[in-house]
Each structure stands twice: as structure tokens, then as C-alpha cells.
Amino acid sequence: MKIITKISESRDEINVFRCVGKRIGFVPTMGYLHEGHLSLVKKCREENDIVVVSIFVNPTQFGAGEDFECYPKDLKKDAALLQGAGVDFLFTPSVEEMYPEGFSTAISVSGISDGLCGSSRPGHFDGVALVVTKLLNIIMPHKAYFGMKDYQQLQVIKRFVADLNMNTKIIGMPIIRETDGLALSSRNIYLNADERRSALCLSRSFALVCEALEGGETEVSEVKTIVENFIKDHPHTRIDYVQFVDPETLKPVKDLTKDFLLALAVYVGKARLIDNNIFKVM
Ligand code: AMP
């Protein structure tokens, strides 16, 4: 595996393969890798000739007071994991390389970015759209892989890739969980043992929703109250949002008679955790 930090070098190296007809696959990450990231890398390895992974903690997608400064890092361990997973290129640019002096461009995706994390983290998806656009322009992959753990992010990326006629197929991949149900996240490292136990309330609330649906409940407000009360019963938790939305538009659903996505954002201690599940009703 070759580690590259410069945009020009990544272009030169990857072009060699593109020119001879090799299929390029790409997995963007912010590092501190876990099995969730590695599931994307594995799929990418299976479906492409050349696998490129990026590690870049993107400042433009963090708001004031968020964890940009202390976002966990372990480049040595990440590189070893990626090497073991058969990655060809690891692209780890600096902030200055990605955003040189004079950088002035913004990308904004309206509609799909507005609710959920878009409301709680103003500007977050502008930052995501900007960095993913730049990375796709730099790597120019045939396919790029993203997790459904960040469901809204995936929908935002699909939207601007279509709108801007970008020539990359966006692949969404299932959420990888610990055996007890907690969705893997780099931010789980912020949890102490007590908070780690409480964090299970996110994934466990999906079973409560199933129970309510099986009992014939179709009122959003009823099921929302069940989920909110369940989460509040867990120490160290503070709800950011509990939202029942259409899986395509991410607009709130009126009732639970059609397929819907339950999207959760909950602070557990200082960690802001997100999780989601699609419920098939029809
Ligand atoms: P991040 O490093 O958090 O920006 O994540 C990089 C990519 O890994 C994103 O596409 C995430 O959605 C994906 N990802 C993160 N956690 C998981 C998980 N538990 N299961 C599947 N994909 C994940």
C-alpha cells in the first residue's frame, strides 16, 4: 500500500491505472477505523481493481464547539488495518493541501440536507458535500462506498453526484454493529463503561418500534413517545432528535402505515451518537 499526501501525486499514481482500463474504487473516511469502515473497504476490494481509501478529518463539516480538535486519530494503526485489507493507496492530505489559502467555494444541497442532522448541525452537510466533491474530483473513482449509518449523508451525496453529473457510482452499505447492537462509530471511544451501557438505548429502541407496529400502532406521536421515554430512562442521555421520516425524501411521515426510517441522534455523555433503521411496513 502506498501512502500519498499530495493531490498531484494521487492523480499521477491513480491515472496510470485508469488509463489501462482498471476499475478504481474509493472509500472516504475520517480515520480511527473500525469494522464498519473495513466492511466498505472489503466490498470495494471485491468490486474494483484498485482500492483507494482516504483519511481526512474535514474541518468544514464540524461546527463551532464540536469535536474537530479532539477527533480520535491513530494513523499508524489505520494504515496497518488498510494494508491488511488489501488497499492499494491511502490518501491522507493535510488541511492546507485540501483548503489552500484563497479557497472560496461552497456547495450547498437544499431539501435533503435540511432536517435531521442538517437542523442540529447547521452547515454540516455543506462541509460534507464540499469535501466529498473535492475527493471525488481528485480520485475520480468508478465507484465510491458509504455507510448507511450516516443515512442522511448518503442521500445528500447521491443527490449532488446526480445533480452535478459526477461520473461515480455511489454505493450504500449496511450498518455494522457490535454483537450487542451498538452501531460501530469512531466516537464510541468517548464513552466510559456506564455510558457504553446507556448507548444501547439507540439500537434497542428499534425493537420497541417493532413491538408497537406488531400491536397495530400507526400513530407517529405514540411511538415517538415510547422511544423518547425509553431513551430518557437511560442515564447520561440527552435526545437531539427522534424522527420518523420517509426513507427517500427524509421528510417526516404522517403515520406509520408505509415504510419509514427511524433516525436517532442522542448525546450519551459528551458523544453525539446517531443510528437509524428502516422499517418495512408494506
Ligand atoms: P467516518 O470516518 O465516520 O466519516 O465514516 C466513513 C464512512 O464509514 C462513512 O461512509 C460512514 O457512513 C461509514 N461508517 C461509519 N460507521 C459505520 C458502521 N458502523 N457501519 C457501516 N459503515 C459505517
PDB file of C-alpha atoms and ligand atoms in Angstrom:
ATOM      1  CA  MET A   1       0.000   0.000   0.000  1.00  0.00           C
ATOM      2  CA  LYS A   2       1.298   3.406  -0.954  1.00  0.00           C
ATOM      3  CA  ILE A   3       0.572   6.383   1.321  1.00  0.00           C
ATOM      4  CA  ILE A   4       0.035   9.646  -0.559  1.00  0.00           C
ATOM      5  CA  THR A   5      -0.398  13.111   0.929  1.00  0.00           C
ATOM      6  CA  LYS A   6      -0.319  15.313  -2.186  1.00  0.00           C
ATOM      7  CA  ILE A   7      -3.213  15.785  -4.617  1.00  0.00           C
ATOM      8  CA  SER A   8      -0.926  15.934  -7.669  1.00  0.00           C
ATOM      9  CA  GLU A   9       0.779  12.688  -6.709  1.00  0.00           C
ATOM     10  CA  SER A  10      -2.514  10.883  -6.156  1.00  0.00           C
ATOM     11  CA  ARG A  11      -3.657  11.990  -9.621  1.00  0.00           C
ATOM     12  CA  ASP A  12      -0.438  10.776 -11.263  1.00  0.00           C
ATOM     13  CA  GLU A  13      -0.427   7.421  -9.471  1.00  0.00           C
ATOM     14  CA  ILE A  14      -4.104   6.573  -9.995  1.00  0.00           C
ATOM     15  CA  ASN A  15      -4.229   7.829 -13.598  1.00  0.00           C
ATOM     16  CA  VAL A  16      -1.717   5.175 -14.600  1.00  0.00           C
ATOM     17  CA  PHE A  17      -4.259   2.514 -13.696  1.00  0.00           C
ATOM     18  CA  ARG A  18      -7.313   4.332 -15.050  1.00  0.00           C
ATOM     19  CA  CYS A  19      -5.601   4.739 -18.438  1.00  0.00           C
ATOM     20  CA  VAL A  20      -5.146   0.992 -18.818  1.00  0.00           C
ATOM     21  CA  GLY A  21      -8.811   0.352 -18.038  1.00  0.00           C
ATOM     22  CA  LYS A  22      -8.553  -0.608 -14.358  1.00  0.00           C
ATOM     23  CA  ARG A  23     -11.640  -0.025 -12.217  1.00  0.00           C
ATOM     24  CA  ILE A  24     -10.986   2.396  -9.357  1.00  0.00           C
ATOM     25  CA  GLY A  25     -12.915   2.042  -6.077  1.00  0.00           C
ATOM     26  CA  PHE A  26     -12.843   4.619  -3.295  1.00  0.00           C
ATOM     27  CA  VAL A  27     -13.731   4.704   0.414  1.00  0.00           C
ATOM     28  CA  PRO A  28     -13.562   8.158   2.060  1.00  0.00           C
ATOM     29  CA  THR A  29     -13.163   8.155   5.871  1.00  0.00           C
ATOM     30  CA  MET A  30     -12.078  10.344   8.752  1.00  0.00           C
ATOM     31  CA  GLY A  31      -9.918   7.545  10.157  1.00  0.00           C
ATOM     32  CA  TYR A  32      -9.811   5.837  13.550  1.00  0.00           C
ATOM     33  CA  LEU A  33     -11.006   2.857  11.616  1.00  0.00           C
ATOM     34  CA  HIS A  34     -13.296   0.056  12.820  1.00  0.00           C
ATOM     35  CA  GLU A  35     -15.104  -2.902  11.263  1.00  0.00           C
ATOM     36  CA  GLY A  36     -17.757  -0.565   9.812  1.00  0.00           C
ATOM     37  CA  HIS A  37     -15.130   1.199   7.706  1.00  0.00           C
ATOM     38  CA  LEU A  38     -13.482  -2.106   6.876  1.00  0.00           C
ATOM     39  CA  SER A  39     -16.775  -3.530   5.566  1.00  0.00           C
ATOM     40  CA  LEU A  40     -16.772  -0.755   2.968  1.00  0.00           C
ATOM     41  CA  VAL A  41     -13.140  -1.458   2.118  1.00  0.00           C
ATOM     42  CA  LYS A  42     -13.868  -5.180   1.747  1.00  0.00           C
ATOM     43  CA  LYS A  43     -16.747  -4.554  -0.658  1.00  0.00           C
ATOM     44  CA  CYS A  44     -14.596  -2.049  -2.553  1.00  0.00           C
ATOM     45  CA  ARG A  45     -11.789  -4.636  -2.800  1.00  0.00           C
ATOM     46  CA  GLU A  46     -14.234  -7.227  -4.181  1.00  0.00           C
ATOM     47  CA  GLU A  47     -15.678  -4.918  -6.826  1.00  0.00           C
ATOM     48  CA  ASN A  48     -12.639  -2.997  -8.117  1.00  0.00           C
ATOM     49  CA  ASP A  49      -9.099  -3.451  -9.441  1.00  0.00           C
ATOM     50  CA  ILE A  50      -7.595  -0.575  -7.469  1.00  0.00           C
ATOM     51  CA  VAL A  51      -8.746   0.404  -3.968  1.00  0.00           C
ATOM     52  CA  VAL A  52      -8.171   3.921  -2.668  1.00  0.00           C
ATOM     53  CA  VAL A  53      -9.042   4.926   0.909  1.00  0.00           C
ATOM     54  CA  SER A  54      -8.810   8.478   2.210  1.00  0.00           C
ATOM     55  CA  ILE A  55      -8.332   9.581   5.797  1.00  0.00           C
ATOM     56  CA  PHE A  56      -9.092  13.246   6.232  1.00  0.00           C
ATOM     57  CA  VAL A  57     -10.745  14.902   9.226  1.00  0.00           C
ATOM     58  CA  ASN A  58     -12.542  17.619   7.335  1.00  0.00           C
ATOM     59  CA  PRO A  59     -12.739  20.900   9.268  1.00  0.00           C
ATOM     60  CA  THR A  60     -15.531  22.355   7.124  1.00  0.00           C
ATOM     61  CA  GLN A  61     -18.076  19.775   8.298  1.00  0.00           C
ATOM     62  CA  PHE A  62     -17.551  20.497  12.010  1.00  0.00           C
ATOM     63  CA  GLY A  63     -19.405  23.316  13.731  1.00  0.00           C
ATOM     64  CA  ALA A  64     -18.071  25.591  16.475  1.00  0.00           C
ATOM     65  CA  GLY A  65     -17.834  23.677  19.751  1.00  0.00           C
ATOM     66  CA  GLU A  66     -17.888  20.273  18.008  1.00  0.00           C
ATOM     67  CA  ASP A  67     -15.094  17.701  18.307  1.00  0.00           C
ATOM     68  CA  PHE A  68     -12.864  18.642  15.339  1.00  0.00           C
ATOM     69  CA  GLU A  69      -9.851  19.395  17.533  1.00  0.00           C
ATOM     70  CA  CYS A  70     -10.103  16.177  19.558  1.00  0.00           C
ATOM     71  CA  TYR A  71     -11.441  13.809  16.879  1.00  0.00           C
ATOM     72  CA  PRO A  72      -9.670  10.469  17.558  1.00  0.00           C
ATOM     73  CA  LYS A  73      -6.644   9.654  15.407  1.00  0.00           C
ATOM     74  CA  ASP A  74      -4.339   6.651  15.014  1.00  0.00           C
ATOM     75  CA  LEU A  75      -2.811   6.785  11.556  1.00  0.00           C
ATOM     76  CA  LYS A  76      -0.287   4.027  12.242  1.00  0.00           C
ATOM     77  CA  LYS A  77      -2.950   1.529  13.295  1.00  0.00           C
ATOM     78  CA  ASP A  78      -5.282   2.632  10.461  1.00  0.00           C
ATOM     79  CA  ALA A  79      -2.518   2.141   7.884  1.00  0.00           C
ATOM     80  CA  ALA A  80      -1.819  -1.363   9.201  1.00  0.00           C
ATOM     81  CA  LEU A  81      -5.536  -2.276   9.024  1.00  0.00           C
ATOM     82  CA  LEU A  82      -5.815  -0.943   5.474  1.00  0.00           C
ATOM     83  CA  GLN A  83      -2.647  -2.702   4.389  1.00  0.00           C
ATOM     84  CA  GLY A  84      -4.125  -5.942   5.770  1.00  0.00           C
ATOM     85  CA  ALA A  85      -7.372  -5.295   3.875  1.00  0.00           C
ATOM     86  CA  GLY A  86      -5.503  -5.139   0.553  1.00  0.00           C
ATOM     87  CA  VAL A  87      -5.795  -1.388  -0.048  1.00  0.00           C
ATOM     88  CA  ASP A  88      -3.586  -0.029  -2.848  1.00  0.00           C
ATOM     89  CA  PHE A  89      -3.478   3.674  -1.971  1.00  0.00           C
ATOM     90  CA  LEU A  90      -4.076   5.569   1.263  1.00  0.00           C
ATOM     91  CA  PHE A  91      -4.660   9.267   0.598  1.00  0.00           C
ATOM     92  CA  THR A  92      -4.103  11.418   3.713  1.00  0.00           C
ATOM     93  CA  PRO A  93      -3.897  15.075   2.674  1.00  0.00           C
ATOM     94  CA  SER A  94      -3.301  17.912   5.137  1.00  0.00           C
ATOM     95  CA  VAL A  95      -5.914  20.605   5.724  1.00  0.00           C
ATOM     96  CA  GLU A  96      -3.643  23.066   3.823  1.00  0.00           C
ATOM     97  CA  GLU A  97      -3.445  20.704   0.851  1.00  0.00           C
ATOM     98  CA  MET A  98      -7.249  20.450   0.654  1.00  0.00           C
ATOM     99  CA  TYR A  99      -8.048  24.069   1.543  1.00  0.00           C
ATOM    100  CA  PRO A 100      -5.136  26.270   0.421  1.00  0.00           C
ATOM    101  CA  GLU A 101      -5.124  29.989   1.098  1.00  0.00           C
ATOM    102  CA  GLY A 102      -7.704  31.740  -1.038  1.00  0.00           C
ATOM    103  CA  PHE A 103     -10.121  28.818  -1.092  1.00  0.00           C
ATOM    104  CA  SER A 104     -13.568  30.366  -1.608  1.00  0.00           C
ATOM    105  CA  THR A 105     -16.030  27.815  -2.956  1.00  0.00           C
ATOM    106  CA  ALA A 106     -19.089  26.416  -1.195  1.00  0.00           C
ATOM    107  CA  ILE A 107     -21.504  23.645  -2.145  1.00  0.00           C
ATOM    108  CA  SER A 108     -24.978  23.506  -0.705  1.00  0.00           C
ATOM    109  CA  VAL A 109     -27.564  20.782  -1.260  1.00  0.00           C
ATOM    110  CA  SER A 110     -31.020  22.018  -0.361  1.00  0.00           C
ATOM    111  CA  GLY A 111     -34.027  19.930   0.686  1.00  0.00           C
ATOM    112  CA  ILE A 112     -32.491  16.615   1.664  1.00  0.00           C
ATOM    113  CA  SER A 113     -29.904  18.417   3.885  1.00  0.00           C
ATOM    114  CA  ASP A 114     -32.452  20.482   5.777  1.00  0.00           C
ATOM    115  CA  GLY A 115     -33.866  18.240   8.528  1.00  0.00           C
ATOM    116  CA  LEU A 116     -32.352  15.736  10.995  1.00  0.00           C
ATOM    117  CA  CYS A 117     -28.575  16.355  11.365  1.00  0.00           C
ATOM    118  CA  GLY A 118     -28.905  19.312   8.969  1.00  0.00           C
ATOM    119  CA  SER A 119     -31.041  21.144  11.564  1.00  0.00           C
ATOM    120  CA  SER A 120     -28.898  20.163  14.537  1.00  0.00           C
ATOM    121  CA  ARG A 121     -25.572  20.820  12.827  1.00  0.00           C
ATOM    122  CA  PRO A 122     -26.027  23.881  10.570  1.00  0.00           C
ATOM    123  CA  GLY A 123     -23.540  23.855   7.690  1.00  0.00           C
ATOM    124  CA  HIS A 124     -22.512  20.241   8.337  1.00  0.00           C
ATOM    125  CA  PHE A 125     -23.753  18.887   5.012  1.00  0.00           C
ATOM    126  CA  ASP A 126     -22.304  21.847   3.091  1.00  0.00           C
ATOM    127  CA  GLY A 127     -18.942  20.742   4.504  1.00  0.00           C
ATOM    128  CA  VAL A 128     -19.603  17.107   3.630  1.00  0.00           C
ATOM    129  CA  ALA A 129     -20.728  17.987   0.088  1.00  0.00           C
ATOM    130  CA  LEU A 130     -17.651  20.167  -0.407  1.00  0.00           C
ATOM    131  CA  VAL A 131     -15.090  17.630   0.778  1.00  0.00           C
ATOM    132  CA  VAL A 132     -16.709  14.650  -0.962  1.00  0.00           C
ATOM    133  CA  THR A 133     -16.931  16.628  -4.222  1.00  0.00           C
ATOM    134  CA  LYS A 134     -13.249  17.511  -3.923  1.00  0.00           C
ATOM    135  CA  LEU A 135     -12.256  13.935  -3.089  1.00  0.00           C
ATOM    136  CA  LEU A 136     -14.306  12.512  -5.979  1.00  0.00           C
ATOM    137  CA  ASN A 137     -12.719  15.072  -8.328  1.00  0.00           C
ATOM    138  CA  ILE A 138      -9.243  14.154  -7.100  1.00  0.00           C
ATOM    139  CA  ILE A 139      -9.598  10.357  -7.125  1.00  0.00           C
ATOM    140  CA  MET A 140     -12.174  10.126  -9.954  1.00  0.00           C
ATOM    141  CA  PRO A 141     -13.316   6.646  -8.864  1.00  0.00           C
ATOM    142  CA  HIS A 142     -15.741   4.471 -10.806  1.00  0.00           C
ATOM    143  CA  LYS A 143     -17.433   3.560  -7.516  1.00  0.00           C
ATOM    144  CA  ALA A 144     -17.406   5.103  -4.034  1.00  0.00           C
ATOM    145  CA  TYR A 145     -18.670   3.406  -0.872  1.00  0.00           C
ATOM    146  CA  PHE A 146     -20.546   4.999   2.040  1.00  0.00           C
ATOM    147  CA  GLY A 147     -22.259   3.554   5.126  1.00  0.00           C
ATOM    148  CA  MET A 148     -25.987   3.749   5.822  1.00  0.00           C
ATOM    149  CA  LYS A 149     -25.009   4.557   9.410  1.00  0.00           C
ATOM    150  CA  ASP A 150     -24.813   8.131   8.072  1.00  0.00           C
ATOM    151  CA  TYR A 151     -28.060   7.700   6.171  1.00  0.00           C
ATOM    152  CA  GLN A 152     -28.745  11.382   5.513  1.00  0.00           C
ATOM    153  CA  GLN A 153     -25.135  11.905   4.392  1.00  0.00           C
ATOM    154  CA  LEU A 154     -25.545   9.068   1.884  1.00  0.00           C
ATOM    155  CA  GLN A 155     -28.733  10.643   0.485  1.00  0.00           C
ATOM    156  CA  VAL A 156     -27.077  14.078   0.273  1.00  0.00           C
ATOM    157  CA  ILE A 157     -24.102  12.600  -1.595  1.00  0.00           C
ATOM    158  CA  LYS A 158     -26.359  10.692  -4.023  1.00  0.00           C
ATOM    159  CA  ARG A 159     -28.235  13.961  -4.659  1.00  0.00           C
ATOM    160  CA  PHE A 160     -25.239  16.164  -5.550  1.00  0.00           C
ATOM    161  CA  VAL A 161     -23.479  13.410  -7.508  1.00  0.00           C
ATOM    162  CA  ALA A 162     -26.615  13.157  -9.689  1.00  0.00           C
ATOM    163  CA  ASP A 163     -27.170  16.933  -9.827  1.00  0.00           C
ATOM    164  CA  LEU A 164     -23.553  17.700 -10.787  1.00  0.00           C
ATOM    165  CA  ASN A 165     -23.338  14.799 -13.289  1.00  0.00           C
ATOM    166  CA  MET A 166     -20.385  13.319 -11.468  1.00  0.00           C
ATOM    167  CA  ASN A 167     -19.175  10.093 -13.008  1.00  0.00           C
ATOM    168  CA  THR A 168     -19.030   7.933  -9.869  1.00  0.00           C
ATOM    169  CA  LYS A 169     -21.499   5.252  -8.785  1.00  0.00           C
ATOM    170  CA  ILE A 170     -22.393   5.756  -5.108  1.00  0.00           C
ATOM    171  CA  ILE A 171     -22.832   2.524  -3.171  1.00  0.00           C
ATOM    172  CA  GLY A 172     -24.632   2.455   0.217  1.00  0.00           C
ATOM    173  CA  MET A 173     -23.554  -0.243   2.667  1.00  0.00           C
ATOM    174  CA  PRO A 174     -25.357  -1.708   5.722  1.00  0.00           C
ATOM    175  CA  ILE A 175     -24.635  -0.611   9.293  1.00  0.00           C
ATOM    176  CA  ILE A 176     -22.102  -2.798  11.112  1.00  0.00           C
ATOM    177  CA  ARG A 177     -22.883  -3.285  14.811  1.00  0.00           C
ATOM    178  CA  GLU A 178     -21.278  -4.727  17.916  1.00  0.00           C
ATOM    179  CA  THR A 179     -22.808  -8.071  18.947  1.00  0.00           C
ATOM    180  CA  ASP A 180     -25.000  -6.228  21.485  1.00  0.00           C
ATOM    181  CA  GLY A 181     -26.370  -3.913  18.778  1.00  0.00           C
ATOM    182  CA  LEU A 182     -24.357  -0.707  19.248  1.00  0.00           C
ATOM    183  CA  ALA A 183     -23.534   0.747  15.821  1.00  0.00           C
ATOM    184  CA  LEU A 184     -19.768   0.967  15.385  1.00  0.00           C
ATOM    185  CA  SER A 185     -18.526   4.550  15.405  1.00  0.00           C
ATOM    186  CA  SER A 186     -15.159   6.222  15.890  1.00  0.00           C
ATOM    187  CA  ARG A 187     -16.912   8.366  18.514  1.00  0.00           C
ATOM    188  CA  ASN A 188     -17.735   5.315  20.701  1.00  0.00           C
ATOM    189  CA  ILE A 189     -14.227   5.819  22.119  1.00  0.00           C
ATOM    190  CA  TYR A 190     -15.622   8.841  24.013  1.00  0.00           C
ATOM    191  CA  LEU A 191     -17.927   6.532  26.083  1.00  0.00           C
ATOM    192  CA  ASN A 192     -16.978   5.304  29.557  1.00  0.00           C
ATOM    193  CA  ALA A 193     -18.331   1.919  30.727  1.00  0.00           C
ATOM    194  CA  ASP A 194     -21.562   3.390  32.134  1.00  0.00           C
ATOM    195  CA  GLU A 195     -22.232   5.475  29.042  1.00  0.00           C
ATOM    196  CA  ARG A 196     -21.432   2.488  26.819  1.00  0.00           C
ATOM    197  CA  ARG A 197     -24.285   0.582  28.560  1.00  0.00           C
ATOM    198  CA  SER A 198     -26.661   3.528  28.114  1.00  0.00           C
ATOM    199  CA  ALA A 199     -25.699   3.872  24.439  1.00  0.00           C
ATOM    200  CA  LEU A 200     -27.529   0.608  23.749  1.00  0.00           C
ATOM    201  CA  CYS A 201     -30.805   2.524  24.070  1.00  0.00           C
ATOM    202  CA  LEU A 202     -30.443   3.697  20.456  1.00  0.00           C
ATOM    203  CA  SER A 203     -30.398   0.287  18.775  1.00  0.00           C
ATOM    204  CA  ARG A 204     -32.707  -1.264  21.399  1.00  0.00           C
ATOM    205  CA  SER A 205     -35.407   1.279  20.666  1.00  0.00           C
ATOM    206  CA  PHE A 206     -35.825  -0.326  17.218  1.00  0.00           C
ATOM    207  CA  ALA A 207     -37.247  -3.444  18.886  1.00  0.00           C
ATOM    208  CA  LEU A 208     -39.776  -1.269  20.757  1.00  0.00           C
ATOM    209  CA  VAL A 209     -40.932   0.203  17.463  1.00  0.00           C
ATOM    210  CA  CYS A 210     -41.355  -3.305  16.002  1.00  0.00           C
ATOM    211  CA  GLU A 211     -43.439  -4.281  19.033  1.00  0.00           C
ATOM    212  CA  ALA A 212     -45.650  -1.217  18.679  1.00  0.00           C
ATOM    213  CA  LEU A 213     -46.150  -1.885  14.957  1.00  0.00           C
ATOM    214  CA  GLU A 214     -46.982  -5.533  15.644  1.00  0.00           C
ATOM    215  CA  GLY A 215     -49.536  -4.307  18.193  1.00  0.00           C
ATOM    216  CA  GLY A 216     -51.221  -2.347  15.384  1.00  0.00           C
ATOM    217  CA  GLU A 217     -49.955   1.123  16.384  1.00  0.00           C
ATOM    218  CA  THR A 218     -49.750   3.555  13.445  1.00  0.00           C
ATOM    219  CA  GLU A 219     -49.606   6.946  15.229  1.00  0.00           C
ATOM    220  CA  VAL A 220     -46.193   8.628  14.964  1.00  0.00           C
ATOM    221  CA  SER A 221     -46.707  10.591  18.179  1.00  0.00           C
ATOM    222  CA  GLU A 222     -47.487   7.445  20.206  1.00  0.00           C
ATOM    223  CA  VAL A 223     -44.426   5.522  19.022  1.00  0.00           C
ATOM    224  CA  LYS A 224     -42.227   8.613  19.296  1.00  0.00           C
ATOM    225  CA  THR A 225     -43.234   8.987  22.958  1.00  0.00           C
ATOM    226  CA  ILE A 226     -42.423   5.314  23.615  1.00  0.00           C
ATOM    227  CA  VAL A 227     -38.935   5.746  22.086  1.00  0.00           C
ATOM    228  CA  GLU A 228     -38.246   9.088  23.786  1.00  0.00           C
ATOM    229  CA  ASN A 229     -39.279   7.770  27.218  1.00  0.00           C
ATOM    230  CA  PHE A 230     -37.162   4.661  26.730  1.00  0.00           C
ATOM    231  CA  ILE A 231     -34.083   6.740  25.842  1.00  0.00           C
ATOM    232  CA  LYS A 232     -34.678   9.214  28.705  1.00  0.00           C
ATOM    233  CA  ASP A 233     -34.772   6.277  31.151  1.00  0.00           C
ATOM    234  CA  HIS A 234     -31.077   5.667  30.386  1.00  0.00           C
ATOM    235  CA  PRO A 235     -28.570   7.700  32.429  1.00  0.00           C
ATOM    236  CA  HIS A 236     -26.209  10.166  30.685  1.00  0.00           C
ATOM    237  CA  THR A 237     -28.510  10.523  27.645  1.00  0.00           C
ATOM    238  CA  ARG A 238     -29.857  13.697  26.038  1.00  0.00           C
ATOM    239  CA  ILE A 239     -32.029  13.424  22.936  1.00  0.00           C
ATOM    240  CA  ASP A 240     -31.065  15.561  19.954  1.00  0.00           C
ATOM    241  CA  TYR A 241     -33.806  14.126  17.726  1.00  0.00           C
ATOM    242  CA  VAL A 242     -36.107  11.129  17.312  1.00  0.00           C
ATOM    243  CA  GLN A 243     -37.595  11.390  13.831  1.00  0.00           C
ATOM    244  CA  PHE A 244     -39.817   9.138  11.731  1.00  0.00           C
ATOM    245  CA  VAL A 245     -39.177  10.058   8.096  1.00  0.00           C
ATOM    246  CA  ASP A 246     -39.693   8.889   4.538  1.00  0.00           C
ATOM    247  CA  PRO A 247     -36.572   6.863   3.576  1.00  0.00           C
ATOM    248  CA  GLU A 248     -36.312   8.685   0.213  1.00  0.00           C
ATOM    249  CA  THR A 249     -37.212  12.300   0.953  1.00  0.00           C
ATOM    250  CA  LEU A 250     -36.307  12.318   4.691  1.00  0.00           C
ATOM    251  CA  LYS A 251     -39.476  14.355   5.295  1.00  0.00           C
ATOM    252  CA  PRO A 252     -41.473  13.441   8.442  1.00  0.00           C
ATOM    253  CA  VAL A 253     -44.107  10.756   7.806  1.00  0.00           C
ATOM    254  CA  LYS A 254     -47.720  11.411   8.857  1.00  0.00           C
ATOM    255  CA  ASP A 255     -48.349   7.886  10.091  1.00  0.00           C
ATOM    256  CA  LEU A 256     -46.631   4.511  10.222  1.00  0.00           C
ATOM    257  CA  THR A 257     -48.631   2.743   7.507  1.00  0.00           C
ATOM    258  CA  LYS A 258     -45.849   2.835   4.879  1.00  0.00           C
ATOM    259  CA  ASP A 259     -42.112   2.052   5.009  1.00  0.00           C
ATOM    260  CA  PHE A 260     -40.292   4.594   7.171  1.00  0.00           C
ATOM    261  CA  LEU A 261     -36.878   5.374   8.605  1.00  0.00           C
ATOM    262  CA  LEU A 262     -36.443   5.974  12.326  1.00  0.00           C
ATOM    263  CA  ALA A 263     -33.451   8.306  12.670  1.00  0.00           C
ATOM    264  CA  LEU A 264     -31.941   8.949  16.096  1.00  0.00           C
ATOM    265  CA  ALA A 265     -29.359  11.380  17.381  1.00  0.00           C
ATOM    266  CA  VAL A 266     -28.628  11.143  21.094  1.00  0.00           C
ATOM    267  CA  TYR A 267     -25.883  12.602  23.235  1.00  0.00           C
ATOM    268  CA  VAL A 268     -24.505   9.944  25.577  1.00  0.00           C
ATOM    269  CA  GLY A 269     -22.086  11.725  27.869  1.00  0.00           C
ATOM    270  CA  LYS A 270     -20.163  14.000  25.501  1.00  0.00           C
ATOM    271  CA  ALA A 271     -20.539  11.676  22.492  1.00  0.00           C
ATOM    272  CA  ARG A 272     -23.207  12.552  19.950  1.00  0.00           C
ATOM    273  CA  LEU A 273     -24.315   9.190  18.566  1.00  0.00           C
ATOM    274  CA  ILE A 274     -26.529   8.592  15.544  1.00  0.00           C
ATOM    275  CA  ASP A 275     -28.312   5.451  14.430  1.00  0.00           C
ATOM    276  CA  ASN A 276     -31.195   4.571  12.144  1.00  0.00           C
ATOM    277  CA  ASN A 277     -33.313   1.705  10.933  1.00  0.00           C
ATOM    278  CA  ILE A 278     -35.677   1.255   8.010  1.00  0.00           C
ATOM    279  CA  PHE A 279     -38.980  -0.359   8.975  1.00  0.00           C
ATOM    280  CA  LYS A 280     -40.768  -2.266   6.233  1.00  0.00           C
ATOM    281  CA  VAL A 281     -44.488  -1.881   6.761  1.00  0.00           C
ATOM    282  CA  MET A 282     -45.988  -2.927   3.419  1.00  0.00           C
TER     283      MET A 282
HETATM  284  P1  AMP B   1     -16.357   8.397   9.067  1.00  0.00           P
HETATM  285  O1  AMP B   1     -14.931   8.002   9.233  1.00  0.00           O
HETATM  286  O2  AMP B   1     -17.130   8.384  10.352  1.00  0.00           O
HETATM  287  O3  AMP B   1     -16.545   9.644   8.256  1.00  0.00           O
HETATM  288  O4  AMP B   1     -17.029   7.239   8.206  1.00  0.00           O
HETATM  289  C1  AMP B   1     -16.528   6.894   6.944  1.00  0.00           C
HETATM  290  C2  AMP B   1     -17.529   6.004   6.253  1.00  0.00           C
HETATM  291  O5  AMP B   1     -17.735   4.818   7.039  1.00  0.00           O
HETATM  292  C3  AMP B   1     -18.899   6.670   6.081  1.00  0.00           C
HETATM  293  O6  AMP B   1     -19.420   6.332   4.806  1.00  0.00           O
HETATM  294  C4  AMP B   1     -19.707   6.043   7.186  1.00  0.00           C
HETATM  295  O7  AMP B   1     -21.090   6.006   6.927  1.00  0.00           O
HETATM  296  C5  AMP B   1     -19.126   4.642   7.223  1.00  0.00           C
HETATM  297  N1  AMP B   1     -19.406   4.018   8.511  1.00  0.00           N
HETATM  298  C6  AMP B   1     -19.147   4.531   9.744  1.00  0.00           C
HETATM  299  N2  AMP B   1     -19.603   3.698  10.706  1.00  0.00           N
HETATM  300  C7  AMP B   1     -20.164   2.633  10.063  1.00  0.00           C
HETATM  301  C8  AMP B   1     -20.806   1.437  10.504  1.00  0.00           C
HETATM  302  N3  AMP B   1     -20.980   1.165  11.792  1.00  0.00           N
HETATM  303  N4  AMP B   1     -21.259   0.582   9.563  1.00  0.00           N
HETATM  304  C9  AMP B   1     -21.088   0.854   8.240  1.00  0.00           C
HETATM  305  N5  AMP B   1     -20.489   1.959   7.764  1.00  0.00           N
HETATM  306  C10 AMP B   1     -20.034   2.841   8.661  1.00  0.00           C
END
